[in-house]
């Protein structure tokens, strides 16, 4: 079993501004060999499967950020054909450096051609000692 990948992160921030533009991408792959078909016991040929994502986030101020994301991943079940693809849009409110609220909407195209919609509302917060503020 081999796993490999490459990633990129680029952040542009004008001097004196709290806003920034961040671009992030990752490509990953997996190659499985030496496996047997569970039904027949016959060896399965080695196959490499690739997945990737890319996102861009624009933080317009200390409080607000907006972004878009694209993802693709290979189908895991042998009877499914094609990758799973997802396109997302997100809006984040940073209440403080310790808390943020993110709303994300996504459209999925599943292997086999089915589609779906997804909405996520996430609250993230930090409490306790950390490097920036040892309290």
Short mmCIF file of N, CA, C and O in Angstrom, two decimals:
data_model
loop_
_atom_site.label_atom_id
_atom_site.label_comp_id
_atom_site.label_asym_id
_atom_site.label_seq_id
_atom_site.Cartn_x
_atom_site.Cartn_y
_atom_site.Cartn_z
N UNK A 1 0.85 -1.17 0.00
CA UNK A 1 0.00 0.00 0.00
C UNK A 1 0.89 1.22 0.00
O UNK A 1 1.76 1.37 0.85
N UNK A 2 0.64 2.09 -0.96
CA UNK A 2 1.40 3.32 -1.08
C UNK A 2 0.45 4.50 -1.01
O UNK A 2 -0.62 4.48 -1.61
N UNK A 3 0.85 5.52 -0.30
CA UNK A 3 0.07 6.75 -0.18
C UNK A 3 1.02 7.91 -0.47
O UNK A 3 2.14 7.94 0.04
N UNK A 4 0.60 8.83 -1.32
CA UNK A 4 1.44 9.97 -1.64
C UNK A 4 0.57 11.20 -1.87
O UNK A 4 -0.63 11.09 -2.08
N UNK A 5 1.19 12.36 -1.81
CA UNK A 5 0.43 13.58 -2.01
C UNK A 5 1.32 14.79 -2.14
O UNK A 5 2.51 14.74 -1.87
N UNK A 6 0.73 15.86 -2.57
CA UNK A 6 1.41 17.15 -2.69
C UNK A 6 0.40 18.23 -2.34
O UNK A 6 -0.78 18.10 -2.65
N UNK A 7 0.86 19.27 -1.65
CA UNK A 7 -0.08 20.33 -1.31
C UNK A 7 0.56 21.70 -1.49
O UNK A 7 1.78 21.82 -1.54
N UNK A 8 -0.29 22.70 -1.58
CA UNK A 8 0.11 24.08 -1.81
C UNK A 8 -0.72 24.97 -0.90
O UNK A 8 -1.93 24.76 -0.75
N UNK A 9 -0.08 25.95 -0.28
CA UNK A 9 -0.80 26.96 0.50
C UNK A 9 -0.14 28.30 0.22
O UNK A 9 1.06 28.46 0.43
N UNK A 10 -0.91 29.25 -0.26
CA UNK A 10 -0.42 30.58 -0.57
C UNK A 10 -1.35 31.59 0.10
O UNK A 10 -2.57 31.53 -0.08
N UNK A 11 -0.75 32.52 0.85
CA UNK A 11 -1.54 33.53 1.54
C UNK A 11 -0.95 34.90 1.21
O UNK A 11 0.25 35.12 1.37
N UNK A 12 -1.81 35.79 0.74
CA UNK A 12 -1.40 37.15 0.39
C UNK A 12 -2.12 38.10 1.35
O UNK A 12 -3.36 38.08 1.41
N UNK A 13 -1.34 38.90 2.05
CA UNK A 13 -1.92 39.83 3.01
C UNK A 13 -1.27 41.20 2.84
O UNK A 13 -0.07 41.34 3.08
N UNK A 14 -2.06 42.20 2.45
CA UNK A 14 -1.49 43.55 2.31
C UNK A 14 -1.00 44.07 3.67
O UNK A 14 -1.65 43.82 4.70
N UNK A 15 0.11 44.79 3.70
CA UNK A 15 0.60 45.35 4.96
C UNK A 15 -0.45 46.26 5.62
O UNK A 15 -1.13 47.02 4.94
N UNK A 16 -0.59 46.14 6.92
CA UNK A 16 -1.52 46.98 7.66
C UNK A 16 -2.97 46.58 7.54
O UNK A 16 -3.85 47.30 7.99
N UNK A 17 -3.25 45.44 6.95
CA UNK A 17 -4.64 45.00 6.77
C UNK A 17 -4.90 43.72 7.56
O UNK A 17 -4.01 42.90 7.73
N UNK A 18 -6.11 43.56 8.01
CA UNK A 18 -6.50 42.30 8.66
C UNK A 18 -7.04 41.31 7.64
O UNK A 18 -7.21 40.15 7.92
N UNK A 19 -7.35 41.79 6.45
CA UNK A 19 -7.86 40.92 5.41
C UNK A 19 -6.73 40.20 4.68
O UNK A 19 -5.57 40.61 4.74
N UNK A 20 -7.07 39.10 4.01
CA UNK A 20 -6.08 38.37 3.22
C UNK A 20 -6.79 37.47 2.21
O UNK A 20 -7.99 37.24 2.29
N UNK A 21 -6.02 36.97 1.28
CA UNK A 21 -6.48 36.00 0.29
C UNK A 21 -5.65 34.74 0.49
O UNK A 21 -4.42 34.81 0.49
N UNK A 22 -6.31 33.60 0.66
CA UNK A 22 -5.62 32.33 0.85
C UNK A 22 -6.06 31.35 -0.23
O UNK A 22 -7.26 31.20 -0.49
N UNK A 23 -5.09 30.72 -0.86
CA UNK A 23 -5.34 29.69 -1.87
C UNK A 23 -4.68 28.41 -1.37
O UNK A 23 -3.51 28.41 -0.98
N UNK A 24 -5.46 27.33 -1.38
CA UNK A 24 -4.97 26.06 -0.85
C UNK A 24 -5.39 24.95 -1.79
O UNK A 24 -6.52 24.94 -2.30
N UNK A 25 -4.49 23.99 -2.03
CA UNK A 25 -4.82 22.85 -2.90
C UNK A 25 -4.02 21.63 -2.46
O UNK A 25 -2.94 21.76 -1.89
N UNK A 26 -4.58 20.46 -2.72
CA UNK A 26 -3.90 19.21 -2.40
C UNK A 26 -4.28 18.16 -3.43
O UNK A 26 -5.43 18.07 -3.84
N UNK A 27 -3.30 17.37 -3.82
CA UNK A 27 -3.49 16.22 -4.70
C UNK A 27 -2.96 15.02 -3.94
O UNK A 27 -1.86 15.08 -3.38
N UNK A 28 -3.74 13.96 -3.87
CA UNK A 28 -3.29 12.76 -3.15
C UNK A 28 -3.63 11.52 -3.96
O UNK A 28 -4.52 11.52 -4.81
N UNK A 29 -2.88 10.47 -3.71
CA UNK A 29 -3.09 9.22 -4.43
C UNK A 29 -2.86 8.03 -3.52
O UNK A 29 -2.14 8.11 -2.51
N UNK A 30 -3.46 6.92 -3.89
CA UNK A 30 -3.32 5.67 -3.13
C UNK A 30 -3.20 4.54 -4.13
O UNK A 30 -3.96 4.45 -5.09
N UNK A 31 -2.24 3.67 -3.90
CA UNK A 31 -2.05 2.50 -4.75
C UNK A 31 -2.07 1.27 -3.86
O UNK A 31 -1.26 1.13 -2.95
N UNK A 32 -3.03 0.39 -4.11
CA UNK A 32 -3.16 -0.85 -3.35
C UNK A 32 -2.73 -2.00 -4.24
O UNK A 32 -3.16 -2.12 -5.38
N UNK A 33 -1.89 -2.87 -3.72
CA UNK A 33 -1.47 -4.05 -4.48
C UNK A 33 -1.44 -5.25 -3.54
O UNK A 33 -1.39 -5.11 -2.32
N UNK A 34 -1.49 -6.44 -4.13
CA UNK A 34 -1.46 -7.66 -3.33
C UNK A 34 -2.78 -7.99 -2.66
O UNK A 34 -2.81 -8.75 -1.70
N UNK A 35 -3.88 -7.42 -3.14
CA UNK A 35 -5.19 -7.69 -2.56
C UNK A 35 -5.90 -8.81 -3.32
O UNK A 35 -5.63 -9.03 -4.50
N UNK A 36 -6.81 -9.49 -2.64
CA UNK A 36 -7.59 -10.55 -3.28
C UNK A 36 -9.06 -10.15 -3.31
O UNK A 36 -9.56 -9.48 -2.39
N UNK A 37 -9.76 -10.54 -4.36
CA UNK A 37 -11.20 -10.31 -4.48
C UNK A 37 -11.89 -11.11 -3.39
O UNK A 37 -11.68 -12.32 -3.27
N UNK A 38 -12.73 -10.46 -2.54
CA UNK A 38 -13.37 -11.19 -1.44
C UNK A 38 -14.29 -12.31 -1.91
O UNK A 38 -14.47 -13.30 -1.21
N UNK A 39 -14.86 -12.19 -3.10
CA UNK A 39 -15.78 -13.21 -3.60
C UNK A 39 -15.09 -14.42 -4.18
O UNK A 39 -15.50 -15.56 -3.96
N UNK A 40 -14.02 -14.18 -4.95
CA UNK A 40 -13.37 -15.28 -5.66
C UNK A 40 -12.02 -15.66 -5.09
O UNK A 40 -11.52 -16.75 -5.36
N UNK A 41 -11.38 -14.78 -4.36
CA UNK A 41 -10.04 -15.05 -3.84
C UNK A 41 -8.95 -14.78 -4.87
O UNK A 41 -7.77 -14.94 -4.58
N UNK A 42 -9.33 -14.38 -6.07
CA UNK A 42 -8.37 -14.09 -7.13
C UNK A 42 -7.66 -12.77 -6.84
O UNK A 42 -8.25 -11.85 -6.29
N UNK A 43 -6.39 -12.66 -7.24
CA UNK A 43 -5.68 -11.39 -7.03
C UNK A 43 -6.32 -10.25 -7.83
O UNK A 43 -6.76 -10.44 -8.95
N UNK A 44 -6.38 -9.09 -7.22
CA UNK A 44 -6.92 -7.90 -7.86
C UNK A 44 -5.74 -7.09 -8.41
O UNK A 44 -4.75 -6.89 -7.69
N UNK A 45 -5.81 -6.64 -9.67
CA UNK A 45 -4.69 -5.84 -10.20
C UNK A 45 -4.50 -4.55 -9.40
O UNK A 45 -5.47 -3.96 -8.93
N UNK A 46 -3.25 -4.15 -9.24
CA UNK A 46 -2.94 -2.91 -8.53
C UNK A 46 -3.55 -1.74 -9.28
O UNK A 46 -3.56 -1.70 -10.50
N UNK A 47 -4.11 -0.81 -8.52
CA UNK A 47 -4.77 0.34 -9.12
C UNK A 47 -4.44 1.59 -8.31
O UNK A 47 -4.45 1.55 -7.09
N UNK A 48 -4.16 2.67 -9.00
CA UNK A 48 -3.91 3.95 -8.34
C UNK A 48 -5.18 4.79 -8.42
O UNK A 48 -5.75 4.94 -9.48
N UNK A 49 -5.59 5.31 -7.29
CA UNK A 49 -6.76 6.20 -7.23
C UNK A 49 -6.29 7.56 -6.76
O UNK A 49 -5.52 7.68 -5.81
N UNK A 50 -6.78 8.60 -7.44
CA UNK A 50 -6.40 9.97 -7.13
C UNK A 50 -7.57 10.78 -6.61
O UNK A 50 -8.71 10.55 -7.00
N UNK A 51 -7.28 11.72 -5.76
CA UNK A 51 -8.27 12.67 -5.27
C UNK A 51 -7.61 14.04 -5.15
O UNK A 51 -6.38 14.15 -5.15
N UNK A 52 -8.41 15.07 -5.04
CA UNK A 52 -7.86 16.42 -4.95
C UNK A 52 -8.88 17.38 -4.38
O UNK A 52 -10.08 17.10 -4.38
N UNK A 53 -8.38 18.51 -3.88
CA UNK A 53 -9.27 19.61 -3.54
C UNK A 53 -8.52 20.91 -3.76
O UNK A 53 -7.29 20.96 -3.78
N UNK A 54 -9.27 21.99 -3.96
CA UNK A 54 -8.72 23.33 -4.09
C UNK A 54 -9.73 24.29 -3.47
O UNK A 54 -10.93 24.09 -3.60
N UNK A 55 -9.22 25.28 -2.77
CA UNK A 55 -10.13 26.28 -2.20
C UNK A 55 -9.46 27.64 -2.21
O UNK A 55 -8.25 27.76 -2.20
N UNK A 56 -10.32 28.64 -2.24
CA UNK A 56 -9.88 30.03 -2.17
C UNK A 56 -10.75 30.72 -1.12
O UNK A 56 -11.96 30.53 -1.10
N UNK A 57 -10.10 31.45 -0.22
CA UNK A 57 -10.81 32.14 0.86
C UNK A 57 -10.34 33.59 0.89
O UNK A 57 -9.13 33.86 0.92
N UNK A 58 -11.29 34.50 0.86
CA UNK A 58 -11.01 35.93 0.96
C UNK A 58 -11.52 36.42 2.30
O UNK A 58 -12.73 36.37 2.57
N UNK A 59 -10.60 36.85 3.15
CA UNK A 59 -10.99 37.43 4.44
C UNK A 59 -11.01 38.93 4.24
O UNK A 59 -9.96 39.56 4.07
N UNK A 60 -12.21 39.50 4.24
CA UNK A 60 -12.37 40.92 3.91
C UNK A 60 -12.11 41.85 5.08
O UNK A 60 -11.85 43.03 4.88
N UNK A 61 -12.20 41.33 6.30
CA UNK A 61 -11.97 42.13 7.50
C UNK A 61 -11.59 41.18 8.63
O UNK A 61 -11.47 39.97 8.44
N UNK A 62 -11.46 41.73 9.83
CA UNK A 62 -11.14 40.88 10.98
C UNK A 62 -12.25 39.88 11.22
O UNK A 62 -12.02 38.75 11.64
N UNK A 63 -13.50 40.25 10.92
CA UNK A 63 -14.65 39.41 11.25
C UNK A 63 -15.10 38.47 10.12
O UNK A 63 -15.57 37.39 10.39
N UNK A 64 -15.02 38.88 8.85
CA UNK A 64 -15.69 38.15 7.77
C UNK A 64 -14.72 37.51 6.78
O UNK A 64 -13.73 38.12 6.38
N UNK A 65 -15.09 36.30 6.36
CA UNK A 65 -14.34 35.59 5.31
C UNK A 65 -15.35 34.87 4.42
O UNK A 65 -16.39 34.37 4.90
N UNK A 66 -15.04 34.81 3.14
CA UNK A 66 -15.90 34.15 2.15
C UNK A 66 -15.02 33.26 1.28
O UNK A 66 -13.88 33.61 0.98
N UNK A 67 -15.56 32.11 0.87
CA UNK A 67 -14.72 31.22 0.08
C UNK A 67 -15.50 30.28 -0.80
O UNK A 67 -16.73 30.19 -0.75
N UNK A 68 -14.73 29.56 -1.62
CA UNK A 68 -15.27 28.53 -2.50
C UNK A 68 -14.31 27.35 -2.47
O UNK A 68 -13.09 27.53 -2.31
N UNK A 69 -14.85 26.14 -2.64
CA UNK A 69 -14.05 24.92 -2.55
C UNK A 69 -14.55 23.90 -3.58
O UNK A 69 -15.74 23.79 -3.82
N UNK A 70 -13.61 23.16 -4.17
CA UNK A 70 -13.91 22.07 -5.10
C UNK A 70 -13.17 20.84 -4.62
O UNK A 70 -12.01 20.93 -4.21
N UNK A 71 -13.85 19.68 -4.63
CA UNK A 71 -13.24 18.42 -4.20
C UNK A 71 -13.61 17.31 -5.17
O UNK A 71 -14.70 17.31 -5.73
N UNK A 72 -12.71 16.35 -5.32
CA UNK A 72 -13.00 15.14 -6.06
C UNK A 72 -12.33 13.98 -5.34
O UNK A 72 -11.22 14.12 -4.83
N UNK A 73 -13.02 12.86 -5.29
CA UNK A 73 -12.50 11.66 -4.63
C UNK A 73 -12.98 10.44 -5.40
O UNK A 73 -14.09 10.43 -5.93
N UNK A 74 -12.15 9.39 -5.45
CA UNK A 74 -12.55 8.19 -6.19
C UNK A 74 -13.65 7.43 -5.47
O UNK A 74 -13.77 7.49 -4.24
N UNK A 75 -14.47 6.73 -6.24
CA UNK A 75 -15.49 5.86 -5.66
C UNK A 75 -14.80 4.72 -4.93
O UNK A 75 -13.82 4.16 -5.41
N UNK A 76 -15.29 4.35 -3.77
CA UNK A 76 -14.68 3.28 -2.98
C UNK A 76 -15.31 1.92 -3.24
O UNK A 76 -14.66 0.91 -3.14
N UNK A 77 -16.58 1.89 -3.56
CA UNK A 77 -17.25 0.61 -3.80
C UNK A 77 -16.96 0.16 -5.23
O UNK A 77 -17.02 0.96 -6.16
N UNK A 78 -16.66 -1.12 -5.43
CA UNK A 78 -16.31 -1.59 -6.77
C UNK A 78 -17.44 -1.49 -7.78
O UNK A 78 -17.20 -1.42 -8.97
N UNK A 79 -18.69 -1.48 -7.33
CA UNK A 79 -19.81 -1.42 -8.27
C UNK A 79 -20.18 0.02 -8.67
O UNK A 79 -21.06 0.22 -9.48
N UNK A 80 -19.50 1.01 -8.11
CA UNK A 80 -19.76 2.41 -8.45
C UNK A 80 -18.72 2.89 -9.44
O UNK A 80 -17.54 2.56 -9.33
N UNK A 81 -19.15 3.70 -10.39
CA UNK A 81 -18.21 4.22 -11.38
C UNK A 81 -18.13 5.73 -11.26
O UNK A 81 -19.10 6.40 -10.94
N UNK A 82 -16.95 6.25 -11.52
CA UNK A 82 -16.73 7.69 -11.50
C UNK A 82 -16.42 8.22 -10.12
O UNK A 82 -16.65 7.55 -9.12
N UNK A 83 -15.89 9.42 -10.07
CA UNK A 83 -15.54 10.03 -8.79
C UNK A 83 -16.73 10.73 -8.14
O UNK A 83 -17.75 10.95 -8.76
N UNK A 84 -16.56 11.05 -6.87
CA UNK A 84 -17.49 11.93 -6.18
C UNK A 84 -16.94 13.34 -6.29
O UNK A 84 -15.76 13.58 -6.01
N UNK A 85 -17.76 14.28 -6.73
CA UNK A 85 -17.34 15.67 -6.87
C UNK A 85 -18.22 16.55 -5.99
O UNK A 85 -19.40 16.29 -5.84
N UNK A 86 -17.59 17.57 -5.43
CA UNK A 86 -18.33 18.50 -4.56
C UNK A 86 -17.86 19.92 -4.83
O UNK A 86 -16.67 20.17 -4.97
N UNK A 87 -18.82 20.84 -4.90
CA UNK A 87 -18.54 22.27 -5.02
C UNK A 87 -19.21 22.93 -3.82
O UNK A 87 -20.40 22.68 -3.55
N UNK A 88 -18.47 23.77 -3.10
CA UNK A 88 -18.98 24.40 -1.89
C UNK A 88 -18.75 25.90 -1.89
O UNK A 88 -17.80 26.39 -2.50
N UNK A 89 -19.61 26.60 -1.18
CA UNK A 89 -19.42 28.02 -0.89
C UNK A 89 -19.51 28.18 0.62
O UNK A 89 -20.28 27.46 1.28
N UNK A 90 -18.73 29.09 1.18
CA UNK A 90 -18.75 29.24 2.63
C UNK A 90 -18.66 30.70 3.03
O UNK A 90 -18.13 31.54 2.30
N UNK A 91 -19.20 30.97 4.20
CA UNK A 91 -19.16 32.29 4.82
C UNK A 91 -18.79 32.06 6.29
O UNK A 91 -19.40 31.23 6.96
N UNK A 92 -17.78 32.79 6.76
CA UNK A 92 -17.32 32.62 8.14
C UNK A 92 -17.35 33.95 8.86
O UNK A 92 -16.89 34.97 8.33
N UNK A 93 -17.88 33.93 10.09
CA UNK A 93 -17.86 35.09 10.97
C UNK A 93 -16.91 34.78 12.11
O UNK A 93 -17.12 33.82 12.86
N UNK A 94 -15.84 35.55 12.24
CA UNK A 94 -14.86 35.38 13.32
C UNK A 94 -15.26 36.33 14.45
O UNK A 94 -14.95 37.53 14.39
N UNK A 95 -15.94 35.81 15.45
CA UNK A 95 -16.38 36.65 16.57
C UNK A 95 -15.18 37.15 17.37
O UNK A 95 -15.20 38.26 17.90
N UNK A 96 -14.15 36.33 17.47
CA UNK A 96 -12.90 36.69 18.13
C UNK A 96 -11.83 35.75 17.60
O UNK A 96 -12.12 34.89 16.76
N UNK A 97 -10.59 35.88 18.10
CA UNK A 97 -9.57 34.94 17.65
C UNK A 97 -9.78 33.56 18.25
O UNK A 97 -9.13 32.59 17.86
N UNK A 98 -10.72 33.43 19.17
CA UNK A 98 -10.99 32.15 19.83
C UNK A 98 -12.28 31.48 19.36
O UNK A 98 -12.58 30.37 19.77
N UNK A 99 -13.09 32.18 18.54
CA UNK A 99 -14.39 31.62 18.16
C UNK A 99 -14.75 32.04 16.74
O UNK A 99 -14.54 33.19 16.36
N UNK A 100 -15.29 31.08 15.99
CA UNK A 100 -15.81 31.40 14.66
C UNK A 100 -17.05 30.58 14.37
O UNK A 100 -17.21 29.47 14.88
N UNK A 101 -17.90 31.16 13.54
CA UNK A 101 -19.14 30.53 13.10
C UNK A 101 -19.09 30.45 11.59
O UNK A 101 -18.86 31.46 10.92
N UNK A 102 -19.25 29.24 11.04
CA UNK A 102 -19.11 29.04 9.59
C UNK A 102 -20.37 28.40 9.04
O UNK A 102 -20.88 27.42 9.58
N UNK A 103 -20.87 28.96 7.93
CA UNK A 103 -21.99 28.39 7.19
C UNK A 103 -21.45 27.96 5.84
O UNK A 103 -20.81 28.75 5.14
N UNK A 104 -21.69 26.69 5.50
CA UNK A 104 -21.20 26.14 4.23
C UNK A 104 -22.32 25.41 3.53
O UNK A 104 -23.04 24.62 4.14
N UNK A 105 -22.48 25.70 2.25
CA UNK A 105 -23.43 24.98 1.41
C UNK A 105 -22.67 24.25 0.32
O UNK A 105 -21.68 24.76 -0.20
N UNK A 106 -23.10 23.02 -0.01
CA UNK A 106 -22.38 22.23 -1.01
C UNK A 106 -23.35 21.50 -1.92
O UNK A 106 -24.47 21.14 -1.52
N UNK A 107 -22.89 21.28 -3.14
CA UNK A 107 -23.60 20.46 -4.12
C UNK A 107 -22.69 19.28 -4.43
O UNK A 107 -21.52 19.46 -4.77
N UNK A 108 -23.22 18.07 -4.29
CA UNK A 108 -22.46 16.84 -4.53
C UNK A 108 -22.96 16.13 -5.77
O UNK A 108 -24.17 16.06 -6.01
N UNK A 109 -22.02 15.58 -6.53
CA UNK A 109 -22.34 14.65 -7.61
C UNK A 109 -21.67 13.34 -7.23
O UNK A 109 -20.45 13.23 -7.20
N UNK A 110 -22.48 12.35 -6.89
CA UNK A 110 -21.99 11.08 -6.39
C UNK A 110 -21.68 10.13 -7.53
O UNK A 110 -22.19 10.28 -8.64
N UNK A 111 -20.85 9.10 -7.27
CA UNK A 111 -20.61 8.08 -8.30
C UNK A 111 -21.94 7.47 -8.73
O UNK A 111 -22.83 7.24 -7.92
N UNK A 112 -22.07 7.23 -10.00
CA UNK A 112 -23.32 6.71 -10.52
C UNK A 112 -24.26 7.80 -10.99
O UNK A 112 -25.32 7.53 -11.52
N UNK A 113 -23.92 9.08 -10.76
CA UNK A 113 -24.71 10.18 -11.29
C UNK A 113 -25.71 10.81 -10.35
O UNK A 113 -26.33 11.80 -10.70
N UNK A 114 -25.91 10.29 -9.15
CA UNK A 114 -26.84 10.92 -8.22
C UNK A 114 -26.26 12.24 -7.72
O UNK A 114 -25.05 12.41 -7.64
N UNK A 115 -27.15 13.18 -7.36
CA UNK A 115 -26.71 14.46 -6.83
C UNK A 115 -27.36 14.72 -5.48
O UNK A 115 -28.35 14.09 -5.12
N UNK A 116 -26.79 15.64 -4.75
CA UNK A 116 -27.33 15.97 -3.45
C UNK A 116 -26.87 17.35 -3.00
O UNK A 116 -25.88 17.88 -3.51
N UNK A 117 -27.60 17.91 -2.06
CA UNK A 117 -27.26 19.19 -1.46
C UNK A 117 -26.92 18.98 0.00
O UNK A 117 -27.46 18.09 0.65
N UNK A 118 -26.06 19.84 0.51
CA UNK A 118 -25.61 19.71 1.90
C UNK A 118 -25.45 21.11 2.48
O UNK A 118 -24.99 22.02 1.78
N UNK A 119 -25.83 21.28 3.73
CA UNK A 119 -25.61 22.54 4.44
C UNK A 119 -25.00 22.21 5.80
O UNK A 119 -25.43 21.27 6.47
N UNK A 120 -23.99 22.97 6.17
CA UNK A 120 -23.31 22.76 7.45
C UNK A 120 -23.23 24.09 8.17
O UNK A 120 -22.82 25.10 7.59
N UNK A 121 -23.59 24.10 9.43
CA UNK A 121 -23.40 25.25 10.31
C UNK A 121 -22.47 24.78 11.42
O UNK A 121 -22.81 23.85 12.15
N UNK A 122 -21.29 25.37 11.51
CA UNK A 122 -20.29 24.92 12.47
C UNK A 122 -19.88 26.06 13.39
O UNK A 122 -19.65 27.18 12.95
N UNK A 123 -19.77 25.75 14.67
CA UNK A 123 -19.26 26.68 15.67
C UNK A 123 -17.97 26.08 16.21
O UNK A 123 -17.95 24.96 16.69
N UNK A 124 -16.88 26.84 16.09
CA UNK A 124 -15.59 26.41 16.61
C UNK A 124 -15.13 27.40 17.66
O UNK A 124 -15.25 28.61 17.47
N UNK A 125 -14.61 26.87 18.78
CA UNK A 125 -14.10 27.75 19.82
C UNK A 125 -12.95 27.08 20.55
O UNK A 125 -12.83 25.86 20.55
N UNK A 126 -12.10 27.90 21.15
CA UNK A 126 -10.94 27.43 21.91
C UNK A 126 -11.07 27.94 23.34
O UNK A 126 -11.44 29.08 23.57
N UNK A 127 -10.72 27.08 24.27
CA UNK A 127 -10.66 27.48 25.67
C UNK A 127 -9.40 26.90 26.29
O UNK A 127 -8.89 25.88 25.85
N UNK A 128 -8.87 27.59 27.27
CA UNK A 128 -7.71 27.10 27.97
C UNK A 128 -6.40 27.69 27.48
O UNK A 128 -6.36 28.58 26.64
N UNK A 129 -5.32 27.16 28.02
CA UNK A 129 -3.98 27.64 27.73
C UNK A 129 -3.57 27.27 26.32
O UNK A 129 -3.83 26.18 25.85
N UNK A 130 -2.93 28.22 25.62
CA UNK A 130 -2.34 27.96 24.32
C UNK A 130 -1.15 28.89 24.15
O UNK A 130 -0.94 29.81 24.96
N UNK A 131 -0.36 28.66 23.12
CA UNK A 131 0.91 29.35 22.96
C UNK A 131 0.86 30.87 22.95
O UNK A 131 1.73 31.53 23.50
N UNK A 132 -0.16 31.44 22.35
CA UNK A 132 -0.22 32.90 22.22
C UNK A 132 -0.57 33.59 23.55
O UNK A 132 -0.15 34.71 23.81
N UNK A 133 -1.38 32.93 24.37
CA UNK A 133 -1.84 33.52 25.63
C UNK A 133 -1.80 32.46 26.72
O UNK A 133 -2.73 31.66 26.85
N UNK A 134 -0.74 32.42 27.55
CA UNK A 134 -0.62 31.34 28.53
C UNK A 134 -1.51 31.46 29.76
O UNK A 134 -1.48 30.59 30.60
N UNK A 135 -2.34 32.48 29.88
CA UNK A 135 -3.25 32.66 31.01
C UNK A 135 -2.63 32.22 32.32
O UNK A 135 -2.90 31.26 32.93
#
